[in-house]
Amino acid sequence: MSLKRKIIELQKKREKVLQGGGEKAVEKQVAMGKMTARERIITLLDENSFHEYDMFVEHEARDFGMATKVLHGDGVIIGTGTIYGAPICIYAQDFTVAGGSLGLMHARKITKIMDHAMKLRVPLIGINDSGGARIQEGVNSLAGYGEIFYRNTIASGVIPQISVILGPCAGGAVYSPALTDFVFVVDKISKMFITGPEVIKTVLGEEISMEDLGGARVHSEITGNAHFFSESEIECFDQVKKLITFIPWNNSKKAQPFESIEPKIDQYKIDEIIPGNPKEPYDVRDVVRAVTDDSDFFEIQELWAANIVIGFGRMKGETVGFVCNQPLVLAGVLDVDSSNKAARFIRYCDAFNIPIVTLVDLPGYLPGVDQEHAGVIRHGAKILYAYSEATVPKITVILRKAYGGGYIAMNSRHLNADFVFALPGAEIAVMGPEGAANIIFKKEIMGAEDPDKMRKQKVKEYKEKFANPYVAAAKGYVDSVIEPEEARKLLLHAIEVSHSKVDRKPIKKHGIPPF
Ligand code: HXC
C-alpha cells in the first residue's frame, strides 16, 4: 500500500474515533445542554494547541457482550495543550461512549496523562462526565480508580490538579475530584454523590432528586466540595482559564508575573469601607480590592462558609492568596466550615509558593453546642496548624476586631507571621469590651446604685485601656500601626523584602495535622 493510501486510511480511522459514541448519543448529550468531550477540550484550551494521544486504544473486555462492542477511545480523550500559553495535561471523559464509564483501558489512559503531567511538571485538568465504574469490567474498573486516586495523592502539592465536573460523577469516582485542588461545577449539569437516589430510597426509604442530593448548588453552598460554581459550561471554562493565570505550573515555580495596574482607589477607600462602630458590618472583599492590582479579586468557594473569604489577587503583578474574615456574615466568626476552608487554602498557597495576606476582623470562634459537637476543637485547630506550618511570606493586617482565639488563629505574630500591621481602629483583646467588663467588673456593676451607668463606664474604661492596637504594639506583637492609605504600600514592601525568605522547619517524615 502506498504511503498516500496509508495516510487516507489513518484519516478514516481518525474520523471514526472523532464520532465518539455516534450521532444519537451526541444528540442526547446536546439535548442535556452539554458539550461533547472534544468540544469541551477545544473550548478550554488555546486555539489549535490540543494534541491527542491514545486515540486508537481499545478495551480488552470480553464478558457481558463486550467482545463485539467498539468503544471509541474507550470513552476518554487525553492529551496536552496550552491555556494562555501555559502547558497543560488534560483528560475528558466522553459520556457518549458507554456513558463515559471507566474500564481498564479508560483508566490506563487517564493514569498515563497523569504520569505525563507529573514528569512534565505541568497542571492536570480532568473533565468528569461518567456513569462510574464500567459494570461489565468488574474489579478491573475498581483497580483503575484506585490507581487514579494513588496518583492524585502523590501529585498533590507538586502540580496543580483541577477537576471539572460536567455530568454525573458517582460512587467512588467522586474521590478523584475530592483529592484534587480545585473542583468546578455547573448548575443543572454537575452531579456528585457516593450513593445515588435509588440506593438511598432502597436502603433508607428517603426520596430525593439527583439535583437536591448532589447538584452543583449543593456542593457549592452546603458541602463545600466544589470551589467554583457557574451557570454554563462556557462560564466554567472562563473560570478555569482565569485560575490558571493565578497559579504556578508546579511547586518549584512562581505564578507567571502580570503587568501591574494600580487599584481603583476612587472606588475602594479602606477608611470609608470599614465603619468605626465595631458592630457594623462591611464587605471585606472591598478592602481586598483596595489593595490588589486593578482591584481584581478571584474568589474561591464564594458560596460556602462565607464568614471567611479566600481567593487570589495580584500585587505588583505577583499572585497573592488572601484569607479574610467577612464581617458581613456571622460577624466573620471562625467555625468548623470556615476553619476547613481557610486551612486548606493556606496549605495550597504554601505548597505553591504564593504569599499569604490575612485580613483580620472577627469576634473569635463561634460558641454553641452545635459547633462543639461538630468538632470545632479539631477543625478549628486546622487553621492554627496550617498557618504555623506555612513557610511562604505571611503578612497580617488587623482591620478592626481581633478577639480571643480568633486573634491568635488569624496568622498572629505568635504563629510566626512575618509582618503584622494594624489599623488605628483595631481592637486586640481576649474578648469584646462588653463581655470583658461584665466579667471582670461584675462586683462593681452589681453593687452600683445604677448598674447600667456603671457598666457603661467600665466598658469605656476597658476600651480605652485594652481595645486598641497599642497594647499589642507596645509588646512588639504588632509591628506597625498604619493608616488605611498605607496598606497597599506596606503590603507590597513586605512581599518584596520577603522574596528570599528562608524558614526551615525540623526534618520529619510529615506532621500529623488535625485532619
Ligand atoms: C457501564 C454504563 C454505566 C456503567 C452508564 N452506562 N453507566 N455502562 N457501566 N457504570 C451506559 C449505559 O448502559 C448506556 O449505554 C449509556 O452509558 C448511557 O447511559 P444512560 O443510562 O442511558 O444515561 P442517562 O439516562 O443519562 O443516565 C446516566 C446515569 C446512569 C445516571 C449515570 O447511566 C446510571 O445510573 N449509571 C450507573 C451509575 C452507577 O451506579 N455507576 C457505578 C457507581 S459505583 P447504552 O449502550 O444504552 O447507550 C462506582 C464504584 C467506583 O463507580 C469505586 C471506586 C473506588
Coordinates of C-alpha atoms and ligand atoms in Angstrom, one line a residue:
M1 CA 0.0 0.0 0.0
S2 CA 1.4 3.4 -0.9
L3 CA 2.1 6.0 1.8
K4 CA -0.7 8.2 0.4
R5 CA -3.2 5.4 0.8
K6 CA -1.9 4.7 4.3
I7 CA -2.5 8.4 5.1
I8 CA -6.0 8.1 3.8
E9 CA -6.6 5.0 6.0
L10 CA -5.3 6.9 9.0
Q11 CA -7.6 9.8 8.3
K12 CA -10.6 7.4 8.1
K13 CA -9.6 5.8 11.3
R14 CA -9.4 9.2 13.0
E15 CA -12.7 10.3 11.6
K16 CA -14.4 7.2 13.1
V17 CA -13.0 7.9 16.5
L18 CA -14.0 11.6 16.3
Q19 CA -17.6 10.5 16.1
G20 CA -17.4 9.4 19.7
G21 CA -20.5 7.3 20.6
G22 CA -22.3 8.2 17.4
E23 CA -24.9 10.6 16.2
K24 CA -27.7 9.5 18.6
A25 CA -25.6 9.6 21.7
V26 CA -24.2 13.0 20.7
E27 CA -27.7 14.3 20.1
K28 CA -28.7 13.1 23.6
Q29 CA -25.7 14.8 25.1
V30 CA -26.5 18.1 23.4
A31 CA -30.2 17.8 24.4
M32 CA -29.0 17.7 28.0
G33 CA -27.3 21.1 27.5
K34 CA -23.9 19.6 27.5
M35 CA -20.9 20.0 25.1
T36 CA -19.2 16.8 23.8
A37 CA -15.9 15.9 25.4
R38 CA -14.0 17.1 22.3
E39 CA -15.8 20.4 22.2
R40 CA -15.0 21.0 25.8
I41 CA -11.3 20.5 25.3
I42 CA -11.2 22.7 22.3
T43 CA -13.2 25.5 24.1
L44 CA -11.0 25.4 27.1
L45 CA -7.6 25.3 25.5
D46 CA -5.7 27.8 23.3
E47 CA -6.8 27.6 19.7
N48 CA -5.1 24.7 17.8
S49 CA -3.0 23.8 20.9
F50 CA -4.5 20.4 21.7
H51 CA -2.7 17.2 20.7
E52 CA -4.5 14.0 21.4
Y53 CA -2.8 10.7 22.4
D54 CA -4.1 7.1 22.6
M55 CA -6.9 7.8 20.2
F56 CA -6.9 4.2 19.0
V57 CA -6.9 2.5 22.4
E58 CA -9.4 -0.3 22.6
H59 CA -10.9 -2.1 25.5
E60 CA -10.0 -5.7 26.2
A61 CA -13.2 -6.8 28.0
R62 CA -14.9 -9.9 26.7
D63 CA -17.7 -10.6 29.2
F64 CA -21.3 -9.4 29.1
G65 CA -21.3 -8.8 25.3
M66 CA -18.3 -6.6 25.4
A67 CA -16.3 -8.7 22.9
T68 CA -18.3 -7.2 20.0
K69 CA -18.6 -3.7 21.3
V70 CA -16.5 -0.9 19.8
L71 CA -15.9 1.9 22.3
H72 CA -14.0 4.7 20.5
G73 CA -11.1 5.9 22.6
D74 CA -12.6 3.7 25.4
G75 CA -14.7 6.7 26.4
V76 CA -12.0 9.2 27.3
I77 CA -9.9 11.7 25.5
I78 CA -6.4 12.5 26.7
G79 CA -3.8 15.0 25.5
T80 CA -1.7 18.1 26.0
G81 CA -2.2 21.7 25.1
T82 CA -1.9 25.2 26.5
I83 CA -4.1 27.8 28.3
Y84 CA -2.8 31.4 27.7
G85 CA 0.5 29.7 26.8
A86 CA 0.7 27.6 30.0
P87 CA 1.3 23.9 29.3
I88 CA -1.5 21.6 30.4
C89 CA -2.2 17.9 30.5
I90 CA -5.9 17.1 30.2
Y91 CA -8.4 14.3 30.0
A92 CA -12.1 14.5 29.3
Q93 CA -14.5 11.6 29.8
D94 CA -16.8 11.1 26.8
F95 CA -20.3 10.3 28.0
T96 CA -21.4 9.4 24.5
V97 CA -19.2 6.3 24.6
A98 CA -20.7 3.8 27.1
G99 CA -21.7 6.7 29.4
G100 CA -18.0 7.6 29.9
S101 CA -17.8 4.6 32.2
L102 CA -14.4 3.7 33.5
G103 CA -12.9 0.4 32.3
L104 CA -9.4 -0.8 32.5
M105 CA -8.1 0.9 29.3
H106 CA -10.0 4.1 30.0
A107 CA -8.3 4.2 33.4
R108 CA -4.9 3.5 31.8
K109 CA -5.3 6.5 29.5
I110 CA -6.1 8.7 32.5
T111 CA -3.1 7.4 34.5
K112 CA -0.9 7.8 31.5
I113 CA -1.7 11.5 31.2
M114 CA -1.4 11.9 34.9
D115 CA 2.1 10.4 34.8
H116 CA 2.9 12.8 31.9
A117 CA 1.7 15.8 33.9
M118 CA 4.0 14.7 36.8
K119 CA 7.0 14.2 34.5
L120 CA 6.5 17.4 32.7
R121 CA 5.6 19.2 36.0
V122 CA 2.5 20.9 34.5
P123 CA -1.1 21.3 35.7
L124 CA -3.5 18.5 35.2
I125 CA -7.2 19.1 34.3
G126 CA -9.7 16.3 34.4
I127 CA -13.2 16.8 32.9
N128 CA -15.5 14.3 34.6
D129 CA -18.7 13.1 32.9
S130 CA -19.2 9.4 33.6
G131 CA -21.5 6.7 34.8
G132 CA -18.7 5.5 37.1
A133 CA -17.1 2.1 37.2
R134 CA -17.8 0.1 34.0
I135 CA -20.0 -2.6 35.4
Q136 CA -19.0 -5.2 32.8
E137 CA -15.4 -4.9 33.7
G138 CA -15.8 -5.6 37.4
V139 CA -12.7 -5.4 39.5
N140 CA -10.6 -4.0 36.7
S141 CA -12.6 -0.8 36.9
L142 CA -12.1 -0.6 40.6
A143 CA -8.4 -1.1 40.1
G144 CA -8.4 1.7 37.6
Y145 CA -10.0 4.1 40.1
G146 CA -7.5 3.1 42.8
E147 CA -4.6 3.8 40.5
I148 CA -6.0 7.3 39.7
F149 CA -6.5 8.1 43.5
Y150 CA -2.9 7.0 44.2
R151 CA -1.6 9.3 41.5
N152 CA -3.8 12.2 42.7
T153 CA -2.3 11.8 46.1
I154 CA 1.3 11.6 45.0
A155 CA 0.8 14.6 42.7
S156 CA -0.8 16.7 45.4
G157 CA 1.3 19.7 46.2
V158 CA 3.6 19.0 43.2
I159 CA 1.4 20.0 40.3
P160 CA -1.9 21.8 40.3
Q161 CA -4.8 19.4 39.8
I162 CA -8.1 20.7 38.6
S163 CA -11.4 18.8 38.3
V164 CA -14.2 20.0 36.2
I165 CA -17.5 18.1 36.8
L166 CA -19.7 18.2 33.7
G167 CA -22.1 15.4 34.2
P168 CA -22.5 12.6 36.6
C169 CA -19.6 11.7 38.9
A170 CA -20.9 9.0 41.1
G171 CA -19.8 6.3 43.6
G172 CA -16.1 6.1 44.4
A173 CA -15.4 8.1 41.3
V174 CA -16.0 11.3 43.3
Y175 CA -12.8 10.6 45.3
S176 CA -10.6 11.7 42.4
P177 CA -12.0 15.2 42.4
A178 CA -12.0 15.2 46.2
L179 CA -8.3 14.6 46.1
T180 CA -7.6 17.4 43.7
D181 CA -7.0 21.1 44.4
F182 CA -10.0 22.8 42.8
V183 CA -13.4 21.4 41.8
F184 CA -15.5 23.3 39.2
V185 CA -19.3 22.6 38.9
V186 CA -22.0 23.9 36.5
D187 CA -25.6 24.4 37.6
K188 CA -28.0 21.6 36.5
I189 CA -25.2 19.7 34.8
S190 CA -22.8 18.5 37.6
K191 CA -24.0 15.7 39.9
M192 CA -21.7 14.2 42.5
F193 CA -22.7 11.6 45.2
I194 CA -21.4 8.4 46.7
T195 CA -24.7 6.6 46.5
G196 CA -27.5 7.8 44.2
P197 CA -31.2 8.4 44.9
E198 CA -32.2 4.9 44.0
V199 CA -29.8 3.3 46.6
I200 CA -30.8 5.9 49.2
K201 CA -34.5 5.0 48.6
T202 CA -33.9 1.3 48.9
V203 CA -31.7 1.4 52.0
L204 CA -33.2 4.3 53.9
G205 CA -36.6 4.9 52.3
E206 CA -35.7 8.5 51.7
E207 CA -36.7 10.1 48.4
I208 CA -34.6 12.8 46.9
S209 CA -33.7 14.0 43.4
M210 CA -30.2 13.8 41.9
E211 CA -30.1 17.6 41.9
D212 CA -31.1 18.0 45.5
L213 CA -28.7 15.2 46.5
G214 CA -25.6 16.2 44.7
G215 CA -26.2 19.1 42.3
A216 CA -23.9 22.0 41.7
R217 CA -25.6 24.2 44.2
V218 CA -25.5 21.6 46.9
H219 CA -21.7 21.2 46.6
S220 CA -21.1 24.9 46.3
E221 CA -23.3 26.1 49.2
I222 CA -23.7 23.1 51.6
T223 CA -20.9 20.6 51.4
G224 CA -18.1 22.8 50.3
N225 CA -16.9 20.1 47.9
A226 CA -16.9 22.5 45.0
H227 CA -14.7 25.6 44.7
F228 CA -16.3 27.3 41.7
F229 CA -19.9 27.5 40.6
S230 CA -21.1 28.7 37.2
E231 CA -24.3 28.8 35.2
S232 CA -22.9 27.4 32.0
E233 CA -20.0 25.3 30.6
I234 CA -18.6 28.4 28.8
E235 CA -18.6 30.4 32.1
C236 CA -17.0 27.5 33.8
F237 CA -14.1 27.3 31.3
D238 CA -13.6 31.0 31.6
Q239 CA -13.1 30.5 35.4
V240 CA -10.7 27.6 34.8
K241 CA -8.7 29.8 32.5
K242 CA -8.6 32.6 35.0
L243 CA -7.5 30.3 37.7
I244 CA -4.6 29.0 35.5
T245 CA -3.3 32.6 35.3
F246 CA -3.0 32.8 39.1
I247 CA -1.2 29.6 39.9
P248 CA 2.3 28.3 39.0
W249 CA 2.9 25.3 36.7
N250 CA 4.4 23.4 39.6
N251 CA 5.7 23.7 43.1
S252 CA 9.2 24.7 42.1
K253 CA 7.9 27.8 40.2
K254 CA 6.1 31.1 41.0
A255 CA 3.0 32.0 39.1
Q256 CA 3.6 33.9 35.9
P257 CA 4.0 37.7 36.7
F258 CA 1.5 40.1 35.3
E259 CA 1.6 43.8 34.4
S260 CA 0.9 45.8 37.5
I261 CA -2.1 48.1 37.4
E262 CA -2.9 50.4 40.4
P263 CA -6.2 49.6 42.4
K264 CA -9.3 51.7 41.7
I265 CA -8.7 54.0 44.7
D266 CA -11.6 56.3 43.9
Q267 CA -13.9 53.3 44.3
Y268 CA -12.2 51.5 47.2
K269 CA -11.1 53.5 50.2
I270 CA -10.4 51.5 53.3
D271 CA -11.2 54.2 55.7
E272 CA -14.6 54.7 54.0
I273 CA -15.3 50.9 53.8
I274 CA -14.7 50.0 57.4
P275 CA -17.3 51.6 59.8
G276 CA -16.0 53.0 63.1
N277 CA -18.6 51.1 65.1
P278 CA -17.2 47.5 65.5
K279 CA -20.6 46.0 65.4
E280 CA -21.4 47.4 61.9
P281 CA -20.8 45.0 59.1
Y282 CA -19.0 45.7 55.8
D283 CA -17.8 43.6 52.9
V284 CA -14.1 42.7 53.4
R285 CA -13.8 42.0 49.7
D286 CA -13.9 45.7 49.1
V287 CA -10.8 46.0 51.4
V288 CA -9.1 43.4 49.3
R289 CA -10.0 45.3 46.2
A290 CA -8.5 48.4 47.7
V291 CA -5.0 46.8 47.7
T292 CA -4.9 44.5 44.7
D293 CA -3.8 45.3 41.2
D294 CA -6.7 46.7 39.2
S295 CA -8.9 45.9 42.2
D296 CA -9.2 42.4 40.9
F297 CA -10.1 39.6 43.3
F298 CA -10.7 36.0 42.2
E299 CA -12.7 34.5 45.0
I300 CA -12.7 30.7 45.8
Q301 CA -15.7 28.9 47.5
E302 CA -17.7 32.1 47.4
L303 CA -20.9 30.4 48.3
W304 CA -19.8 28.2 51.2
A305 CA -18.7 29.2 54.7
A306 CA -19.0 32.8 53.6
N307 CA -17.9 34.1 57.0
I308 CA -14.4 33.6 55.7
V309 CA -13.2 34.9 52.3
I310 CA -10.4 33.2 50.4
G311 CA -9.0 33.9 46.9
F312 CA -6.3 35.2 44.7
G313 CA -5.4 38.8 43.8
R314 CA -2.2 40.3 42.4
M315 CA 0.1 42.8 43.9
K316 CA 2.7 44.4 41.6
G317 CA 1.9 41.6 39.2
E318 CA 2.6 38.8 41.7
T319 CA -0.1 36.3 42.8
V320 CA -1.1 36.7 46.5
G321 CA -3.5 34.5 48.4
F322 CA -6.0 36.4 50.6
V323 CA -7.6 34.9 53.8
C324 CA -10.1 37.3 55.3
N325 CA -12.8 37.3 58.0
Q326 CA -16.0 38.5 56.5
P327 CA -17.9 40.8 58.9
L328 CA -21.0 40.6 56.6
V329 CA -21.6 37.0 57.5
L330 CA -21.9 35.9 61.2
A331 CA -19.7 38.9 62.0
G332 CA -16.8 36.9 60.5
V333 CA -16.5 34.3 63.2
L334 CA -14.4 31.2 62.8
D335 CA -16.4 27.9 62.9
V336 CA -16.0 24.3 61.6
D337 CA -16.5 25.1 57.9
S338 CA -14.6 28.4 57.8
S339 CA -11.7 26.8 59.5
N340 CA -11.6 24.0 57.0
K341 CA -12.0 26.4 54.1
A342 CA -9.1 28.7 55.3
A343 CA -6.8 25.9 56.4
R344 CA -6.9 24.1 53.0
F345 CA -6.3 27.3 51.1
I346 CA -3.4 28.3 53.3
R347 CA -1.8 24.9 52.6
Y348 CA -2.4 25.4 48.9
C349 CA -0.7 28.7 48.9
D350 CA 2.2 27.3 50.9
A351 CA 2.6 24.3 48.6
F352 CA 2.7 26.6 45.5
N353 CA 4.9 29.5 46.7
I354 CA 2.1 32.0 47.0
P355 CA 2.5 34.7 49.7
I356 CA -0.5 34.9 52.1
V357 CA -2.1 38.2 53.2
T358 CA -4.5 37.8 56.1
L359 CA -7.1 40.5 56.9
V360 CA -8.5 40.2 60.4
D361 CA -11.8 41.3 61.8
L362 CA -13.5 38.7 64.0
P363 CA -15.1 38.3 67.4
G364 CA -13.5 34.8 67.8
Y365 CA -14.6 31.2 67.4
L366 CA -18.4 30.7 67.2
P367 CA -19.8 29.4 70.5
G368 CA -22.6 26.8 70.7
V369 CA -23.4 23.2 71.3
D370 CA -23.7 22.5 67.5
Q371 CA -20.2 23.7 66.9
E372 CA -18.7 21.9 69.9
H373 CA -20.4 18.7 68.9
A374 CA -19.4 19.1 65.3
G375 CA -15.8 19.1 66.4
V376 CA -14.8 22.8 66.4
I377 CA -11.8 21.9 68.5
R378 CA -10.4 19.6 65.9
H379 CA -11.5 21.6 62.9
G380 CA -10.5 25.0 64.4
A381 CA -7.1 23.6 65.1
K382 CA -6.5 23.1 61.3
I383 CA -6.2 26.8 60.8
L384 CA -3.6 27.1 63.6
Y385 CA -1.7 24.1 62.1
A386 CA -1.8 25.5 58.5
Y387 CA -0.5 29.0 59.4
S388 CA 2.2 27.6 61.8
E389 CA 3.4 25.1 59.2
A390 CA 3.4 27.6 56.2
T391 CA 6.8 28.9 55.2
V392 CA 5.7 31.3 52.4
P393 CA 5.7 35.0 53.3
K394 CA 2.8 35.5 55.7
I395 CA 1.5 39.1 56.3
T396 CA -1.4 40.1 58.5
V397 CA -3.4 43.3 58.7
I398 CA -5.7 43.7 61.7
L399 CA -8.6 45.8 60.4
R400 CA -10.8 46.0 63.4
K401 CA -11.7 43.3 65.9
A402 CA -9.2 40.6 66.9
Y403 CA -10.5 38.9 69.9
G404 CA -9.5 35.7 71.8
G405 CA -8.6 32.6 69.9
G406 CA -9.5 34.3 66.7
Y407 CA -6.7 36.8 67.2
I408 CA -4.2 34.0 67.6
A409 CA -5.6 31.8 64.8
M410 CA -5.6 34.6 62.1
N411 CA -1.9 34.5 61.4
S412 CA -0.8 36.2 64.6
R413 CA 2.9 37.0 65.3
H414 CA 2.7 34.0 67.7
L415 CA 2.1 31.6 64.8
N416 CA 5.2 33.0 63.2
A417 CA 3.7 35.7 60.9
D418 CA 6.4 37.7 59.2
F419 CA 4.7 41.1 59.4
V420 CA 1.7 42.2 61.5
F421 CA 0.1 45.5 60.8
A422 CA -2.9 47.0 62.5
L423 CA -5.2 49.9 61.6
P424 CA -5.7 52.5 64.3
G425 CA -9.3 51.3 64.9
A426 CA -8.0 47.7 65.7
E427 CA -9.2 46.2 69.0
I428 CA -6.9 43.4 70.1
A429 CA -8.2 41.7 73.3
V430 CA -9.2 38.5 75.0
M431 CA -12.9 39.3 74.2
G432 CA -15.2 42.3 73.3
P433 CA -15.3 45.2 75.8
E434 CA -18.9 44.5 76.8
G435 CA -18.3 40.8 77.7
A436 CA -15.0 41.6 79.4
A437 CA -16.4 44.4 81.5
N438 CA -19.3 42.2 82.6
I439 CA -16.9 39.6 83.9
I440 CA -14.1 41.5 85.5
F441 CA -16.2 44.3 86.9
K442 CA -19.1 42.1 87.9
K443 CA -19.0 43.1 91.6
E444 CA -18.7 46.8 90.9
I445 CA -21.6 46.7 88.4
M446 CA -23.9 44.6 90.6
G447 CA -23.1 46.8 93.7
A448 CA -23.6 50.1 92.0
E449 CA -26.6 52.3 92.5
D450 CA -27.1 52.5 88.8
P451 CA -25.7 49.2 87.4
D452 CA -26.3 50.3 83.7
K453 CA -24.4 53.5 84.2
M454 CA -21.5 51.7 85.9
R455 CA -21.5 49.0 83.2
K456 CA -21.1 51.7 80.5
Q457 CA -18.4 53.4 82.5
K458 CA -16.5 50.1 82.9
V459 CA -16.9 49.2 79.2
K460 CA -15.4 52.7 78.4
E461 CA -12.5 52.2 80.8
Y462 CA -11.8 48.7 79.3
K463 CA -12.0 50.0 75.7
E464 CA -9.6 52.9 76.5
K465 CA -7.1 50.5 78.2
F466 CA -7.2 47.4 76.1
A467 CA -9.4 47.7 73.0
N468 CA -6.8 49.3 70.8
P469 CA -3.8 48.2 68.8
Y470 CA -1.2 50.0 71.1
V471 CA -1.0 47.4 73.9
A472 CA 0.0 44.8 71.3
A473 CA 2.2 47.3 69.5
A474 CA 4.0 48.1 72.8
K475 CA 4.9 44.4 73.1
G476 CA 6.0 44.1 69.5
Y477 CA 3.1 41.7 68.7
V478 CA 2.1 44.3 66.1
D479 CA 4.9 45.7 64.0
S480 CA 3.3 48.9 62.9
V481 CA 0.0 50.7 63.4
I482 CA -0.7 52.1 60.0
E483 CA -3.0 54.4 58.2
P484 CA -5.5 52.8 55.9
E485 CA -4.0 54.5 52.8
E486 CA -0.6 53.0 53.7
A487 CA -1.9 49.4 53.5
R488 CA -1.1 48.6 49.8
K489 CA 2.4 50.3 50.0
L490 CA 3.3 48.3 53.2
L491 CA 1.9 45.1 51.9
L492 CA 3.9 45.5 48.6
H493 CA 7.0 46.3 50.7
A494 CA 6.5 43.3 53.0
I495 CA 6.1 41.0 50.0
E496 CA 9.1 42.5 48.2
V497 CA 11.5 42.1 51.2
S498 CA 10.3 38.5 51.7
H499 CA 11.3 37.2 48.3
S500 CA 14.2 35.3 49.6
K501 CA 12.6 34.2 52.8
V502 CA 14.0 31.1 54.4
D503 CA 12.0 29.3 57.1
R504 CA 13.3 25.8 57.7
K505 CA 11.3 23.5 59.9
P506 CA 12.8 20.5 61.7
I507 CA 13.3 17.4 59.4
K508 CA 10.4 14.9 59.8
K509 CA 8.6 12.5 57.6
H510 CA 5.4 14.6 57.9
G511 CA 3.4 16.1 60.7
I512 CA 0.0 14.9 61.9
P513 CA -2.4 17.7 61.1
P514 CA -5.8 17.6 62.8
F515 CA -7.5 16.0 59.7
Ligands
HXC1 C1 -21.4 0.6 32.0 C2 -22.7 2.4 31.7 C3 -22.5 2.8 33.0 C4 -21.6 2.0 33.9 C5 -23.8 4.2 32.1 N1 -23.6 3.3 31.2 N2 -23.2 3.9 33.3 N3 -22.2 1.3 31.2 N4 -21.1 0.9 33.3 N5 -21.4 2.3 35.1 C6 -24.0 3.2 29.8 C7 -25.5 2.9 29.7 O1 -25.7 1.5 29.7 C8 -25.9 3.5 28.4 O2 -25.4 2.6 27.4 C9 -25.0 4.7 28.3 O3 -24.0 4.5 29.3 C10 -25.8 6.0 28.7 O4 -26.4 5.7 30.0 P1 -27.9 6.1 30.3 O5 -28.3 5.4 31.5 O6 -28.7 5.9 29.0 O7 -27.8 7.6 30.5 P2 -28.7 8.5 31.5 O8 -30.1 8.2 31.4 O9 -28.2 9.9 31.2 O10 -28.2 8.1 33.0 C11 -26.9 8.4 33.4 C12 -26.6 7.7 34.7 C13 -27.0 6.2 34.6 C14 -27.4 8.4 35.8 C15 -25.1 7.9 35.0 O11 -26.4 5.7 33.4 C16 -26.5 5.4 35.8 O12 -27.1 5.4 36.8 N6 -25.4 4.6 35.6 C17 -24.9 3.8 36.6 C18 -24.2 4.6 37.7 C19 -23.5 3.7 38.7 O13 -24.2 3.1 39.5 N7 -22.2 3.5 38.5 C20 -21.4 2.7 39.3 C21 -21.1 3.5 40.5 S1 -20.1 2.6 41.6 P3 -26.1 2.4 26.0 O14 -25.3 1.4 25.3 O15 -27.5 2.0 26.3 O16 -26.1 3.8 25.3 C22 -18.6 3.1 41.2 C23 -17.6 2.4 42.0 C24 -16.3 3.1 41.9 O17 -18.4 3.8 40.4 C25 -15.5 2.7 43.1 C26 -14.1 3.3 43.1 C27 -13.5 3.2 44.4

